[in-house]
């Protein structure tokens, strides 16, 4: 299954328009389950609109990276989904512009700087799950979230089973932080997002981390103030939270 998923990601990257976040997880789910994909789906309040209409609202909110070509491609791709498939166009568009850029054969990753960071909860590189997470969040801060000296400790894990404790450490604002997680094979542990959110909150300031899922396995992260969060929710119908849910 993991090899199939990697192939899907490569094909998405080569097409320049990856479907539904950092790898085709949600679209693959929709294709497999069709009209039964409603369970866990995010609010569809605004999703009767076209991608062009959604794009305008997101651009008004300061989300970059949305081109006319991208909008046209997503409209064409959504038309190919099975009848009755339930998904959020808004979350889909956000996940695409926030996924960053992969190097050849997924050998490297560069975060996007479009005002949103998105990632697939099933991560393709188990050894750098939280390194990439911290780099993606840091790219949201325009210099305010400079996480440096990132190191992941996998020494306590059962590497064969993909289970056990693991941690990631980093420097920020003159302090060394360590976040403790439970290894879950190649799945992201939401404990990392909760710990980082708390670290950012305790540092003070008007901005904090906000999270929203696509109802399947992609997550979007923002670093904004409360007024922006209220406007985002009003325009998109997507519920933001300062704590990433399981």
mmCIF file of C-alpha atoms in Angstrom:
data_model
loop_
_atom_site.group_PDB
_atom_site.id
_atom_site.type_symbol
_atom_site.label_atom_id
_atom_site.label_comp_id
_atom_site.label_asym_id
_atom_site.label_seq_id
_atom_site.Cartn_x
_atom_site.Cartn_y
_atom_site.Cartn_z
ATOM 1 C CA UNK A 1 0.000 0.000 0.000
ATOM 2 C CA UNK A 2 2.811 2.400 0.866
ATOM 3 C CA UNK A 3 4.509 1.813 -2.482
ATOM 4 C CA UNK A 4 1.205 2.506 -4.241
ATOM 5 C CA UNK A 5 0.843 5.699 -2.246
ATOM 6 C CA UNK A 6 4.338 6.843 -3.191
ATOM 7 C CA UNK A 7 3.542 6.178 -6.843
ATOM 8 C CA UNK A 8 0.389 8.277 -6.541
ATOM 9 C CA UNK A 9 2.432 11.106 -5.062
ATOM 10 C CA UNK A 10 5.017 10.952 -7.829
ATOM 11 C CA UNK A 11 2.327 11.008 -10.507
ATOM 12 C CA UNK A 12 0.670 13.961 -8.808
ATOM 13 C CA UNK A 13 3.920 15.885 -8.645
ATOM 14 C CA UNK A 14 4.712 15.172 -12.278
ATOM 15 C CA UNK A 15 1.278 16.475 -13.270
ATOM 16 C CA UNK A 16 2.092 19.733 -11.389
ATOM 17 C CA UNK A 17 -1.353 19.706 -9.776
ATOM 18 C CA UNK A 18 -1.473 17.223 -6.877
ATOM 19 C CA UNK A 19 -4.968 16.256 -5.838
ATOM 20 C CA UNK A 20 -6.110 16.811 -2.273
ATOM 21 C CA UNK A 21 -3.052 17.517 -0.210
ATOM 22 C CA UNK A 22 0.377 16.026 0.062
ATOM 23 C CA UNK A 23 -0.380 12.917 -1.942
ATOM 24 C CA UNK A 24 -3.628 11.630 -3.367
ATOM 25 C CA UNK A 25 -4.949 10.189 -0.111
ATOM 26 C CA UNK A 26 -8.384 11.767 -0.143
ATOM 27 C CA UNK A 27 -8.976 11.289 -3.859
ATOM 28 C CA UNK A 28 -7.950 7.652 -3.622
ATOM 29 C CA UNK A 29 -10.438 7.272 -0.757
ATOM 30 C CA UNK A 30 -13.177 8.896 -2.819
ATOM 31 C CA UNK A 31 -12.479 6.699 -5.823
ATOM 32 C CA UNK A 32 -12.638 3.584 -3.638
ATOM 33 C CA UNK A 33 -15.735 4.522 -1.624
ATOM 34 C CA UNK A 34 -17.717 6.858 -3.882
ATOM 35 C CA UNK A 35 -20.959 8.046 -2.303
ATOM 36 C CA UNK A 36 -20.093 6.300 0.965
ATOM 37 C CA UNK A 37 -17.248 8.785 1.585
ATOM 38 C CA UNK A 38 -19.447 11.115 3.629
ATOM 39 C CA UNK A 39 -18.317 9.909 7.050
ATOM 40 C CA UNK A 40 -15.918 12.398 8.595
ATOM 41 C CA UNK A 41 -16.128 14.883 5.723
ATOM 42 C CA UNK A 42 -15.722 18.549 6.601
ATOM 43 C CA UNK A 43 -18.477 21.141 6.245
ATOM 44 C CA UNK A 44 -19.767 21.530 2.708
ATOM 45 C CA UNK A 45 -21.364 24.915 3.503
ATOM 46 C CA UNK A 46 -19.491 26.822 0.811
ATOM 47 C CA UNK A 47 -18.576 24.013 -1.576
ATOM 48 C CA UNK A 48 -21.368 24.480 -4.061
ATOM 49 C CA UNK A 49 -19.287 27.352 -5.380
ATOM 50 C CA UNK A 50 -16.736 27.102 -8.145
ATOM 51 C CA UNK A 51 -13.021 26.896 -7.467
ATOM 52 C CA UNK A 52 -12.680 30.386 -8.975
ATOM 53 C CA UNK A 53 -15.071 31.842 -6.392
ATOM 54 C CA UNK A 54 -13.325 30.006 -3.563
ATOM 55 C CA UNK A 55 -9.941 31.165 -4.854
ATOM 56 C CA UNK A 56 -10.992 34.815 -4.676
ATOM 57 C CA UNK A 57 -11.988 34.483 -1.029
ATOM 58 C CA UNK A 58 -8.735 32.716 -0.145
ATOM 59 C CA UNK A 59 -6.684 35.355 -1.947
ATOM 60 C CA UNK A 60 -8.557 38.045 0.006
ATOM 61 C CA UNK A 61 -7.443 36.193 3.130
ATOM 62 C CA UNK A 62 -3.814 36.410 2.063
ATOM 63 C CA UNK A 63 -3.402 32.888 0.695
ATOM 64 C CA UNK A 64 -0.971 32.862 -2.222
ATOM 65 C CA UNK A 65 0.070 30.394 -4.887
ATOM 66 C CA UNK A 66 -3.372 30.224 -6.522
ATOM 67 C CA UNK A 67 -3.088 30.552 -10.288
ATOM 68 C CA UNK A 68 -5.698 30.478 -13.035
ATOM 69 C CA UNK A 69 -4.088 27.281 -14.334
ATOM 70 C CA UNK A 70 -4.417 25.611 -10.949
ATOM 71 C CA UNK A 71 -8.080 26.609 -10.652
ATOM 72 C CA UNK A 72 -8.867 25.240 -14.123
ATOM 73 C CA UNK A 73 -7.058 21.973 -13.398
ATOM 74 C CA UNK A 74 -8.887 21.417 -10.126
ATOM 75 C CA UNK A 75 -12.245 22.080 -11.788
ATOM 76 C CA UNK A 76 -11.418 19.493 -14.453
ATOM 77 C CA UNK A 77 -10.235 16.944 -11.899
ATOM 78 C CA UNK A 78 -13.237 17.375 -9.600
ATOM 79 C CA UNK A 79 -15.510 16.679 -12.576
ATOM 80 C CA UNK A 80 -13.894 13.241 -12.863
ATOM 81 C CA UNK A 81 -14.732 12.159 -9.306
ATOM 82 C CA UNK A 82 -17.424 9.494 -8.855
ATOM 83 C CA UNK A 83 -21.014 10.662 -8.574
ATOM 84 C CA UNK A 84 -21.969 11.410 -4.986
ATOM 85 C CA UNK A 85 -18.388 11.825 -3.750
ATOM 86 C CA UNK A 86 -18.271 14.245 -0.827
ATOM 87 C CA UNK A 87 -15.255 16.472 -0.332
ATOM 88 C CA UNK A 88 -14.369 20.085 0.366
ATOM 89 C CA UNK A 89 -13.165 22.113 -2.600
ATOM 90 C CA UNK A 90 -11.885 24.748 -0.211
ATOM 91 C CA UNK A 91 -9.822 22.257 1.785
ATOM 92 C CA UNK A 92 -8.618 20.694 -1.449
ATOM 93 C CA UNK A 93 -7.384 24.006 -2.850
ATOM 94 C CA UNK A 94 -5.689 24.911 0.432
ATOM 95 C CA UNK A 95 -3.972 21.549 0.635
ATOM 96 C CA UNK A 96 -2.572 21.930 -2.880
ATOM 97 C CA UNK A 97 -1.097 25.410 -2.420
ATOM 98 C CA UNK A 98 0.268 24.489 1.008
ATOM 99 C CA UNK A 99 1.984 21.212 0.193
ATOM 100 C CA UNK A 100 5.396 22.575 -0.805
ATOM 101 C CA UNK A 101 7.727 21.219 -3.466
ATOM 102 C CA UNK A 102 9.264 17.758 -3.663
ATOM 103 C CA UNK A 103 12.637 17.042 -5.210
ATOM 104 C CA UNK A 104 13.352 14.246 -7.711
ATOM 105 C CA UNK A 105 11.990 10.889 -6.534
ATOM 106 C CA UNK A 106 10.821 12.551 -3.297
ATOM 107 C CA UNK A 107 14.460 12.938 -2.218
ATOM 108 C CA UNK A 108 13.863 16.366 -0.643
ATOM 109 C CA UNK A 109 11.082 18.749 0.288
ATOM 110 C CA UNK A 110 10.819 22.551 0.377
ATOM 111 C CA UNK A 111 7.889 24.125 2.247
ATOM 112 C CA UNK A 112 5.473 26.473 0.528
ATOM 113 C CA UNK A 113 5.324 30.111 1.560
ATOM 114 C CA UNK A 114 1.713 30.760 0.585
ATOM 115 C CA UNK A 115 0.251 31.411 4.030
ATOM 116 C CA UNK A 116 -0.815 27.782 4.539
ATOM 117 C CA UNK A 117 1.105 24.599 5.273
ATOM 118 C CA UNK A 118 -0.577 21.312 4.369
ATOM 119 C CA UNK A 119 0.522 17.759 4.928
ATOM 120 C CA UNK A 120 -0.747 14.219 4.610
ATOM 121 C CA UNK A 121 -1.072 12.518 7.996
ATOM 122 C CA UNK A 122 0.422 9.418 6.377
ATOM 123 C CA UNK A 123 3.954 10.682 5.787
ATOM 124 C CA UNK A 124 6.188 9.221 3.105
ATOM 125 C CA UNK A 125 9.479 9.599 5.057
ATOM 126 C CA UNK A 126 9.152 8.148 8.575
ATOM 127 C CA UNK A 127 12.575 9.407 9.593
ATOM 128 C CA UNK A 128 11.697 13.068 8.970
ATOM 129 C CA UNK A 129 8.018 13.235 9.933
ATOM 130 C CA UNK A 130 8.484 15.977 12.521
ATOM 131 C CA UNK A 131 11.430 17.686 10.840
ATOM 132 C CA UNK A 132 9.206 18.388 7.843
ATOM 133 C CA UNK A 133 6.357 19.399 10.140
ATOM 134 C CA UNK A 134 8.514 21.973 11.924
ATOM 135 C CA UNK A 135 9.927 23.268 8.635
ATOM 136 C CA UNK A 136 6.438 23.610 7.184
ATOM 137 C CA UNK A 137 5.145 25.527 10.195
ATOM 138 C CA UNK A 138 8.269 27.708 10.284
ATOM 139 C CA UNK A 139 7.579 28.813 6.708
ATOM 140 C CA UNK A 140 4.307 30.362 7.911
ATOM 141 C CA UNK A 141 6.034 32.771 10.281
ATOM 142 C CA UNK A 142 7.911 35.157 7.970
ATOM 143 C CA UNK A 143 10.838 34.977 10.378
ATOM 144 C CA UNK A 144 8.782 34.686 13.578
ATOM 145 C CA UNK A 145 8.957 30.882 13.746
ATOM 146 C CA UNK A 146 12.631 30.208 13.102
ATOM 147 C CA UNK A 147 12.959 26.650 14.389
ATOM 148 C CA UNK A 148 16.616 25.635 14.073
ATOM 149 C CA UNK A 149 18.904 22.703 14.940
ATOM 150 C CA UNK A 150 16.059 20.240 14.397
ATOM 151 C CA UNK A 151 16.979 16.671 15.381
ATOM 152 C CA UNK A 152 14.754 13.606 15.522
ATOM 153 C CA UNK A 153 15.530 10.833 18.007
ATOM 154 C CA UNK A 154 14.366 7.399 16.829
ATOM 155 C CA UNK A 155 16.721 5.428 19.095
ATOM 156 C CA UNK A 156 13.947 4.202 21.412
ATOM 157 C CA UNK A 157 11.714 3.005 18.590
ATOM 158 C CA UNK A 158 11.203 -0.516 17.405
ATOM 159 C CA UNK A 159 12.160 0.383 13.850
ATOM 160 C CA UNK A 160 10.923 -2.899 12.382
ATOM 161 C CA UNK A 161 7.475 -2.616 13.958
ATOM 162 C CA UNK A 162 7.352 1.170 13.615
ATOM 163 C CA UNK A 163 6.205 1.601 17.216
ATOM 164 C CA UNK A 164 7.518 2.984 20.489
ATOM 165 C CA UNK A 165 8.519 6.440 21.732
ATOM 166 C CA UNK A 166 10.240 8.989 19.518
ATOM 167 C CA UNK A 167 11.024 12.682 19.881
ATOM 168 C CA UNK A 168 12.104 15.788 18.010
ATOM 169 C CA UNK A 169 14.140 18.677 19.446
ATOM 170 C CA UNK A 170 14.657 22.185 18.119
ATOM 171 C CA UNK A 171 15.823 25.668 19.116
ATOM 172 C CA UNK A 172 13.537 28.695 19.055
ATOM 173 C CA UNK A 173 13.978 32.131 20.601
ATOM 174 C CA UNK A 174 17.004 31.005 22.589
ATOM 175 C CA UNK A 175 15.324 27.948 24.110
ATOM 176 C CA UNK A 176 15.777 24.249 23.352
ATOM 177 C CA UNK A 177 12.477 22.358 23.094
ATOM 178 C CA UNK A 178 11.800 18.624 22.914
ATOM 179 C CA UNK A 179 8.467 17.151 21.848
ATOM 180 C CA UNK A 180 7.637 13.542 22.685
ATOM 181 C CA UNK A 181 5.481 11.417 20.392
ATOM 182 C CA UNK A 182 4.437 7.802 19.897
ATOM 183 C CA UNK A 183 5.603 6.147 16.693
ATOM 184 C CA UNK A 184 2.710 4.916 14.556
ATOM 185 C CA UNK A 185 4.533 3.479 11.552
ATOM 186 C CA UNK A 186 4.362 6.224 8.917
ATOM 187 C CA UNK A 187 1.475 8.145 10.498
ATOM 188 C CA UNK A 188 1.784 11.585 12.088
ATOM 189 C CA UNK A 189 1.099 11.695 15.837
ATOM 190 C CA UNK A 190 -1.175 14.675 16.555
ATOM 191 C CA UNK A 191 0.570 15.058 19.911
ATOM 192 C CA UNK A 192 3.317 16.907 18.041
ATOM 193 C CA UNK A 193 0.873 19.510 16.728
ATOM 194 C CA UNK A 194 -0.662 19.979 20.163
ATOM 195 C CA UNK A 195 2.727 20.432 21.813
ATOM 196 C CA UNK A 196 3.936 22.909 19.199
ATOM 197 C CA UNK A 197 0.687 24.879 19.426
ATOM 198 C CA UNK A 198 1.163 25.164 23.188
ATOM 199 C CA UNK A 199 4.799 26.256 22.776
ATOM 200 C CA UNK A 200 3.780 29.013 20.354
ATOM 201 C CA UNK A 201 0.906 30.141 22.580
ATOM 202 C CA UNK A 202 3.105 30.341 25.661
ATOM 203 C CA UNK A 203 5.583 32.530 23.780
ATOM 204 C CA UNK A 204 2.924 35.242 23.694
ATOM 205 C CA UNK A 205 2.033 37.427 20.758
ATOM 206 C CA UNK A 206 -1.175 37.953 18.830
ATOM 207 C CA UNK A 207 -0.723 35.034 16.456
ATOM 208 C CA UNK A 208 -1.115 31.334 17.094
ATOM 209 C CA UNK A 209 -1.331 28.097 15.156
ATOM 210 C CA UNK A 210 -4.697 27.083 13.722
ATOM 211 C CA UNK A 211 -5.495 23.672 12.247
ATOM 212 C CA UNK A 212 -8.203 22.255 10.015
ATOM 213 C CA UNK A 213 -8.512 18.829 8.413
ATOM 214 C CA UNK A 214 -10.082 17.875 5.116
ATOM 215 C CA UNK A 215 -12.175 15.143 6.761
ATOM 216 C CA UNK A 216 -9.885 12.405 5.465
ATOM 217 C CA UNK A 217 -6.130 12.435 6.094
ATOM 218 C CA UNK A 218 -4.818 15.853 5.070
ATOM 219 C CA UNK A 219 -4.262 18.722 7.502
ATOM 220 C CA UNK A 220 -3.807 22.448 6.917
ATOM 221 C CA UNK A 221 -1.971 24.768 9.323
ATOM 222 C CA UNK A 222 -2.079 28.578 9.597
ATOM 223 C CA UNK A 223 -0.229 31.080 11.777
ATOM 224 C CA UNK A 224 -2.570 34.030 12.226
ATOM 225 C CA UNK A 225 -4.371 36.188 14.769
ATOM 226 C CA UNK A 226 -7.879 35.616 16.115
ATOM 227 C CA UNK A 227 -9.509 38.237 13.877
ATOM 228 C CA UNK A 228 -8.143 36.521 10.764
ATOM 229 C CA UNK A 229 -9.334 33.154 12.047
ATOM 230 C CA UNK A 230 -12.878 34.473 12.474
ATOM 231 C CA UNK A 231 -12.882 35.938 8.968
ATOM 232 C CA UNK A 232 -11.488 32.695 7.524
ATOM 233 C CA UNK A 233 -14.245 30.640 9.120
ATOM 234 C CA UNK A 234 -16.919 33.054 7.938
ATOM 235 C CA UNK A 235 -15.678 33.041 4.338
ATOM 236 C CA UNK A 236 -14.878 29.330 4.000
ATOM 237 C CA UNK A 237 -17.188 27.527 6.405
ATOM 238 C CA UNK A 238 -14.211 25.491 7.625
ATOM 239 C CA UNK A 239 -13.816 25.204 11.415
ATOM 240 C CA UNK A 240 -10.383 26.178 12.725
ATOM 241 C CA UNK A 241 -8.964 24.829 15.961
ATOM 242 C CA UNK A 242 -5.856 25.610 17.978
ATOM 243 C CA UNK A 243 -5.585 21.894 18.763
ATOM 244 C CA UNK A 244 -5.344 19.268 16.032
ATOM 245 C CA UNK A 245 -7.936 16.551 16.614
ATOM 246 C CA UNK A 246 -7.325 12.794 16.270
#
